[in-house]
Amino acid sequence: MKGTIFCILALLLAGGAACAQEKKTAARPNVIFILSDDHAYQAISAYGSKLTKTPNIDRIANGGALLYNNVVTNSICGPSRAVLLTGKYSHRNGYKLNERGFDIAQPVFPEQLQKNGYQTAWIGKMHLGALPHGFDYLHVLPGQGSYYNPDFINSNNEKETYTGYVTDIITQLSKAWLDKRDRSKPFFLVVGHKATHREWLPAIEDLGAYDDVTFPIPASFYDDYKNRIAAQKQDMTIDSTMVLKTDLKVHVDYDSTGKARQYNPYTRFTPEQKAAFYNYYEKKVSKEFDEKKLTGKALEEWKYQRYLRDYLSTANSLDRNIGRLLDYLDQTGLSENTVVIYASDQGFYLGEHGWFDKRFIYEESLKTPFVIRYPGVIKPGTKVDRLISNVDWAPTILDITGTTVPDEMQGESFLPILTGKQVPWRTAAYYHYYEYPRPHRVAPHFGIRTEQYTLARFYGPDDFWELYDIRQDPHNLNNIYGQKGYEKVTAALLKELRAQILKYQDDEALKLLEQAPATARPAK
Ligand code: SGN
Ligand code: CA
């Protein structure tokens, strides 16, 4: 709006030159937001992964910007997506617990885009427990969705089943929607992928893709969780939580009956899909498992290797399909005026601390991958170190599209940072995780991540504090809260934490903070 007024004024005062410039920047770009599920930055080559290559995610990163420190506010799927839609923290949008569901009565930013003349669509995984307003077109997976022969629902909750592999189908549906869209309007499209969510079923063409690779054991794999009570009590280890049968497909039950049948992804298979899985997982993987008769550490490491093979094979299709979508944009001439974002709903553990899953304020689940390409505006090869949060995603998209950012949003547009402007920016990012005890027994906690430190207060089953110096201890192994020499740093961080809680109006956290001061209780 401001731009238009400026343009009219410029026309009146100085003729057309200023206006031509204005027109160029005001040509409202399309935006495609590719949102995957549980895809770790440790598995993306643009982030320096030593595990695999992701040439197509790298294509986006190389053509624009890569964010090294994009944190989330609550490291879990549904709540993260609610933060994306509202630009508000979980305590403000009401979606704290993953299976609780999103309150669709509240405003979401695609409604603003619609008012600004955009057509909006979400295709693929959404996982909000309800269908939000603000989308002209919805074609989404119900709940977590299925990897093979998935059901999709539309805005009227009508179900349709497609034959094939979910990541391929989501790409085909996205291209089909782009083909038939209203070409008189710019668009905002979310392409929501199920990959790489548990239980990591790869596409048939990727079965065995990493069989010749032995992955390095992460430095923190054998973490003893010393001085970290929540880490000691979690239930998300590769060793004891990861299930040989369902997660790693050792002697899969292809034909379960009764109640179990509906939760069994293999009962959806066509005979060809079943044969391909049987040939790989039964004849090769399960046979190897039976023959090796592993126990103890050897078994744990075998599980880790199998986990990474399945996870990364599933990610192969994700990256390939991102490539297909980018090719489509090139072929249709859309690339030039389309902003492409790739992000995951949170980070994920690939064996760090001996874990899979997410939830903790520790680095691998706190930080999520985020790359963005905006031709002509973001310089290719831009690298961003600043602390960006997923609460900033909505305001940034609104800013990119020239749409007013509502005052009630708690995030801020980082478009100026992407374009290299020196602007004042946050030096601490606020975090609050709630879900306990199921499914992975991670105690609730809130805290801040600054450029150098992470300070967290755990509550619920046990009250205690943790403090990490990220520069010295990037794997969050050494809890220095209460240690000599850190008094000043701790006091400053506590002050900052309180300021953040007040700023974002997290009353629940404020109450917990103001209770009798909790001291760290280092565990044995
Ligand atoms: C399921 C998974 C959990 C996972 C949650 C949340 N178990 O419950 O491992 O943490 O989803 O994931 S599974 O046996 O059903 O795979 S999220 O992506 O929705 O956050
Ligand atoms: Ca997720």
mmCIF file of N, CA and C in Angstrom, residues 68-137:
data_model
loop_
_atom_site.group_PDB
_atom_site.id
_atom_site.type_symbol
_atom_site.label_atom_id
_atom_site.label_comp_id
_atom_site.label_asym_id
_atom_site.label_seq_id
_atom_site.Cartn_x
_atom_site.Cartn_y
_atom_site.Cartn_z
ATOM 1 N N TYR A 68 21.610 -20.656 8.962
ATOM 2 C CA TYR A 68 22.284 -21.624 9.843
ATOM 3 C C TYR A 68 21.616 -21.726 11.201
ATOM 4 N N ASN A 69 20.948 -20.677 11.609
ATOM 5 C CA ASN A 69 20.376 -20.651 12.966
ATOM 6 C C ASN A 69 18.895 -20.330 12.951
ATOM 7 N N ASN A 70 18.149 -21.127 12.159
ATOM 8 C CA ASN A 70 16.693 -20.979 12.204
ATOM 9 C C ASN A 70 16.160 -21.928 13.282
ATOM 10 N N VAL A 71 15.792 -21.366 14.423
ATOM 11 C CA VAL A 71 15.275 -22.194 15.513
ATOM 12 C C VAL A 71 13.749 -22.294 15.414
ATOM 13 N N VAL A 72 13.180 -23.244 16.132
ATOM 14 C CA VAL A 72 11.723 -23.300 16.251
ATOM 15 C C VAL A 72 11.350 -22.907 17.681
ATOM 16 N N THR A 73 10.070 -22.612 17.893
ATOM 17 C CA THR A 73 9.639 -22.176 19.218
ATOM 18 C C THR A 73 9.190 -23.347 20.087
ATOM 19 N N ASN A 74 8.879 -24.486 19.430
ATOM 20 C CA ASN A 74 8.343 -25.667 20.124
ATOM 21 C C ASN A 74 8.562 -26.807 19.142
ATOM 22 N N SER A 75 9.550 -27.668 19.443
ATOM 23 C CA SER A 75 10.032 -28.590 18.418
ATOM 24 C C SER A 75 9.141 -29.811 18.254
ATOM 25 N N ILE A 76 8.027 -29.590 17.585
ATOM 26 C CA ILE A 76 7.071 -30.672 17.344
ATOM 27 C C ILE A 76 6.143 -30.239 16.212
ATOM 28 N N CYS A 77 5.667 -31.236 15.474
ATOM 29 C CA CYS A 77 5.026 -31.008 14.173
ATOM 30 C C CYS A 77 3.835 -30.030 14.151
ATOM 31 N N GLY A 78 2.686 -30.464 14.706
ATOM 32 C CA GLY A 78 1.468 -29.649 14.633
ATOM 33 C C GLY A 78 1.693 -28.255 15.200
ATOM 34 N N PRO A 79 2.251 -28.150 16.418
ATOM 35 C CA PRO A 79 2.516 -26.825 16.972
ATOM 36 C C PRO A 79 3.420 -25.966 16.085
ATOM 37 N N SER A 80 4.416 -26.553 15.451
ATOM 38 C CA SER A 80 5.293 -25.768 14.574
ATOM 39 C C SER A 80 4.511 -25.220 13.375
ATOM 40 N N ARG A 81 3.628 -26.047 12.844
ATOM 41 C CA ARG A 81 2.829 -25.602 11.702
ATOM 42 C C ARG A 81 1.843 -24.495 12.116
ATOM 43 N N ALA A 82 1.353 -24.597 13.365
ATOM 44 C CA ALA A 82 0.456 -23.550 13.871
ATOM 45 C C ALA A 82 1.211 -22.227 14.026
ATOM 46 N N VAL A 83 2.478 -22.319 14.417
ATOM 47 C CA VAL A 83 3.312 -21.110 14.525
ATOM 48 C C VAL A 83 3.499 -20.511 13.125
ATOM 49 N N LEU A 84 3.736 -21.369 12.145
ATOM 50 C CA LEU A 84 3.865 -20.887 10.764
ATOM 51 C C LEU A 84 2.597 -20.126 10.343
ATOM 52 N N LEU A 85 1.436 -20.710 10.600
ATOM 53 C CA LEU A 85 0.191 -20.104 10.116
ATOM 54 C C LEU A 85 -0.187 -18.820 10.842
ATOM 55 N N THR A 86 0.201 -18.715 12.119
ATOM 56 C CA THR A 86 -0.274 -17.574 12.914
ATOM 57 C C THR A 86 0.787 -16.503 13.171
ATOM 58 N N GLY A 87 2.078 -16.886 13.064
ATOM 59 C CA GLY A 87 3.133 -15.946 13.464
ATOM 60 C C GLY A 87 3.110 -15.695 14.960
ATOM 61 N N LYS A 88 2.577 -16.678 15.701
ATOM 62 C CA LYS A 88 2.487 -16.550 17.168
ATOM 63 C C LYS A 88 2.991 -17.815 17.842
ATOM 64 N N TYR A 89 3.464 -17.649 19.064
ATOM 65 C CA TYR A 89 3.914 -18.781 19.875
ATOM 66 C C TYR A 89 2.753 -19.717 20.232
ATOM 67 N N SER A 90 3.113 -20.945 20.625
ATOM 68 C CA SER A 90 2.091 -21.953 20.980
ATOM 69 C C SER A 90 1.143 -21.451 22.072
ATOM 70 N N HIS A 91 1.692 -20.729 23.089
ATOM 71 C CA HIS A 91 0.811 -20.280 24.172
ATOM 72 C C HIS A 91 -0.165 -19.220 23.700
ATOM 73 N N ARG A 92 0.101 -18.611 22.541
ATOM 74 C CA ARG A 92 -0.829 -17.605 22.006
ATOM 75 C C ARG A 92 -1.772 -18.186 20.957
ATOM 76 N N ASN A 93 -1.282 -19.162 20.174
ATOM 77 C CA ASN A 93 -2.204 -19.747 19.182
ATOM 78 C C ASN A 93 -2.933 -20.973 19.754
ATOM 79 N N GLY A 94 -2.575 -21.368 20.969
ATOM 80 C CA GLY A 94 -3.315 -22.413 21.671
ATOM 81 C C GLY A 94 -2.899 -23.842 21.328
ATOM 82 N N TYR A 95 -1.990 -24.018 20.375
ATOM 83 C CA TYR A 95 -1.644 -25.375 19.948
ATOM 84 C C TYR A 95 -0.300 -25.761 20.565
ATOM 85 N N LYS A 96 -0.380 -26.311 21.804
ATOM 86 C CA LYS A 96 0.854 -26.637 22.517
ATOM 87 C C LYS A 96 1.226 -28.102 22.367
ATOM 88 N N LEU A 97 0.209 -28.945 22.351
ATOM 89 C CA LEU A 97 0.435 -30.401 22.348
ATOM 90 C C LEU A 97 0.110 -30.953 20.965
ATOM 91 N N ASN A 98 0.966 -31.826 20.474
ATOM 92 C CA ASN A 98 0.877 -32.264 19.091
ATOM 93 C C ASN A 98 -0.489 -32.819 18.677
ATOM 94 N N GLU A 99 -1.097 -33.620 19.543
ATOM 95 C CA GLU A 99 -2.346 -34.252 19.115
ATOM 96 C C GLU A 99 -3.588 -33.435 19.512
ATOM 97 N N ARG A 100 -3.389 -32.238 20.039
ATOM 98 C CA ARG A 100 -4.518 -31.443 20.515
ATOM 99 C C ARG A 100 -5.327 -30.809 19.376
ATOM 100 N N GLY A 101 -4.683 -30.393 18.327
ATOM 101 C CA GLY A 101 -5.399 -29.810 17.189
ATOM 102 C C GLY A 101 -5.411 -28.292 17.216
ATOM 103 N N PHE A 102 -5.598 -27.734 16.034
ATOM 104 C CA PHE A 102 -5.503 -26.288 15.829
ATOM 105 C C PHE A 102 -6.878 -25.648 15.924
ATOM 106 N N ASP A 103 -6.969 -24.527 16.615
ATOM 107 C CA ASP A 103 -8.230 -23.789 16.726
ATOM 108 C C ASP A 103 -8.409 -22.939 15.466
ATOM 109 N N ILE A 104 -9.307 -23.386 14.601
ATOM 110 C CA ILE A 104 -9.431 -22.714 13.286
ATOM 111 C C ILE A 104 -10.187 -21.390 13.356
ATOM 112 N N ALA A 105 -10.694 -21.051 14.551
ATOM 113 C CA ALA A 105 -11.421 -19.769 14.668
ATOM 114 C C ALA A 105 -10.469 -18.576 14.590
ATOM 115 N N GLN A 106 -9.181 -18.815 14.825
ATOM 116 C CA GLN A 106 -8.235 -17.687 14.877
ATOM 117 C C GLN A 106 -7.728 -17.308 13.479
ATOM 118 N N PRO A 107 -7.256 -16.068 13.342
ATOM 119 C CA PRO A 107 -6.751 -15.632 12.038
ATOM 120 C C PRO A 107 -5.462 -16.353 11.643
ATOM 121 N N VAL A 108 -5.330 -16.637 10.363
ATOM 122 C CA VAL A 108 -4.087 -17.221 9.837
ATOM 123 C C VAL A 108 -3.602 -16.344 8.672
ATOM 124 N N PHE A 109 -2.297 -16.303 8.442
ATOM 125 C CA PHE A 109 -1.779 -15.316 7.498
ATOM 126 C C PHE A 109 -2.215 -15.526 6.039
ATOM 127 N N PRO A 110 -2.518 -16.772 5.582
ATOM 128 C CA PRO A 110 -2.995 -16.876 4.201
ATOM 129 C C PRO A 110 -4.282 -16.077 3.932
ATOM 130 N N GLU A 111 -5.054 -15.817 5.005
ATOM 131 C CA GLU A 111 -6.247 -14.964 4.823
ATOM 132 C C GLU A 111 -5.828 -13.545 4.408
ATOM 133 N N GLN A 112 -4.716 -13.096 4.995
ATOM 134 C CA GLN A 112 -4.197 -11.769 4.626
ATOM 135 C C GLN A 112 -3.769 -11.771 3.157
ATOM 136 N N LEU A 113 -3.128 -12.897 2.773
ATOM 137 C CA LEU A 113 -2.680 -13.003 1.378
ATOM 138 C C LEU A 113 -3.876 -12.971 0.434
ATOM 139 N N GLN A 114 -4.925 -13.682 0.796
ATOM 140 C CA GLN A 114 -6.133 -13.687 -0.045
ATOM 141 C C GLN A 114 -6.668 -12.264 -0.212
ATOM 142 N N LYS A 115 -6.699 -11.528 0.909
ATOM 143 C CA LYS A 115 -7.205 -10.143 0.856
ATOM 144 C C LYS A 115 -6.333 -9.298 -0.046
ATOM 145 N N ASN A 116 -5.070 -9.683 -0.151
ATOM 146 C CA ASN A 116 -4.133 -8.935 -0.996
ATOM 147 C C ASN A 116 -4.101 -9.484 -2.429
ATOM 148 N N GLY A 117 -5.094 -10.300 -2.775
ATOM 149 C CA GLY A 117 -5.209 -10.737 -4.164
ATOM 150 C C GLY A 117 -4.496 -12.032 -4.512
ATOM 151 N N TYR A 118 -3.987 -12.733 -3.503
ATOM 152 C CA TYR A 118 -3.309 -14.010 -3.764
ATOM 153 C C TYR A 118 -4.307 -15.163 -3.772
ATOM 154 N N GLN A 119 -4.029 -16.167 -4.598
ATOM 155 C CA GLN A 119 -4.751 -17.430 -4.437
ATOM 156 C C GLN A 119 -3.834 -18.351 -3.629
ATOM 157 N N THR A 120 -4.438 -19.141 -2.759
ATOM 158 C CA THR A 120 -3.661 -19.891 -1.777
ATOM 159 C C THR A 120 -4.035 -21.369 -1.803
ATOM 160 N N ALA A 121 -3.038 -22.215 -1.611
ATOM 161 C CA ALA A 121 -3.302 -23.658 -1.610
ATOM 162 C C ALA A 121 -2.335 -24.371 -0.676
ATOM 163 N N TRP A 122 -2.789 -25.460 -0.091
ATOM 164 C CA TRP A 122 -1.911 -26.344 0.688
ATOM 165 C C TRP A 122 -2.157 -27.760 0.183
ATOM 166 N N ILE A 123 -1.089 -28.391 -0.276
ATOM 167 C CA ILE A 123 -1.181 -29.750 -0.822
ATOM 168 C C ILE A 123 -0.199 -30.646 -0.061
ATOM 169 N N GLY A 124 -0.697 -31.818 0.403
ATOM 170 C CA GLY A 124 0.183 -32.774 1.085
ATOM 171 C C GLY A 124 -0.044 -32.799 2.578
ATOM 172 N N LYS A 125 1.037 -33.043 3.337
ATOM 173 C CA LYS A 125 0.861 -33.164 4.784
ATOM 174 C C LYS A 125 0.609 -31.801 5.434
ATOM 175 N N MET A 126 -0.376 -31.759 6.304
ATOM 176 C CA MET A 126 -0.704 -30.532 7.024
ATOM 177 C C MET A 126 -0.621 -30.772 8.523
ATOM 178 N N HIS A 127 -1.316 -31.821 8.982
ATOM 179 C CA HIS A 127 -1.242 -32.286 10.361
ATOM 180 C C HIS A 127 -1.582 -31.215 11.402
ATOM 181 N N LEU A 128 -2.773 -30.640 11.249
ATOM 182 C CA LEU A 128 -3.228 -29.652 12.230
ATOM 183 C C LEU A 128 -4.452 -30.147 12.991
ATOM 184 N N GLY A 129 -4.949 -31.321 12.632
ATOM 185 C CA GLY A 129 -6.114 -31.875 13.314
ATOM 186 C C GLY A 129 -7.415 -31.196 12.909
ATOM 187 N N ALA A 130 -7.337 -30.164 12.085
ATOM 188 C CA ALA A 130 -8.510 -29.431 11.606
ATOM 189 C C ALA A 130 -8.076 -28.682 10.350
ATOM 190 N N LEU A 131 -9.025 -28.322 9.511
ATOM 191 C CA LEU A 131 -8.649 -27.626 8.272
ATOM 192 C C LEU A 131 -8.789 -26.119 8.463
ATOM 193 N N PRO A 132 -7.691 -25.374 8.412
ATOM 194 C CA PRO A 132 -7.768 -23.931 8.673
ATOM 195 C C PRO A 132 -8.418 -23.170 7.518
ATOM 196 N N HIS A 133 -8.883 -21.968 7.820
ATOM 197 C CA HIS A 133 -9.379 -21.076 6.772
ATOM 198 C C HIS A 133 -8.181 -20.505 6.016
ATOM 199 N N GLY A 134 -8.471 -19.730 5.000
ATOM 200 C CA GLY A 134 -7.389 -19.013 4.324
ATOM 201 C C GLY A 134 -6.839 -19.718 3.099
ATOM 202 N N PHE A 135 -7.406 -20.878 2.765
ATOM 203 C CA PHE A 135 -6.902 -21.587 1.579
ATOM 204 C C PHE A 135 -8.018 -21.773 0.549
ATOM 205 N N ASP A 136 -7.731 -21.327 -0.687
ATOM 206 C CA ASP A 136 -8.693 -21.526 -1.772
ATOM 207 C C ASP A 136 -8.753 -22.993 -2.171
ATOM 208 N N TYR A 137 -7.648 -23.678 -1.930
ATOM 209 C CA TYR A 137 -7.584 -25.078 -2.347
ATOM 210 C C TYR A 137 -6.834 -25.883 -1.299
#
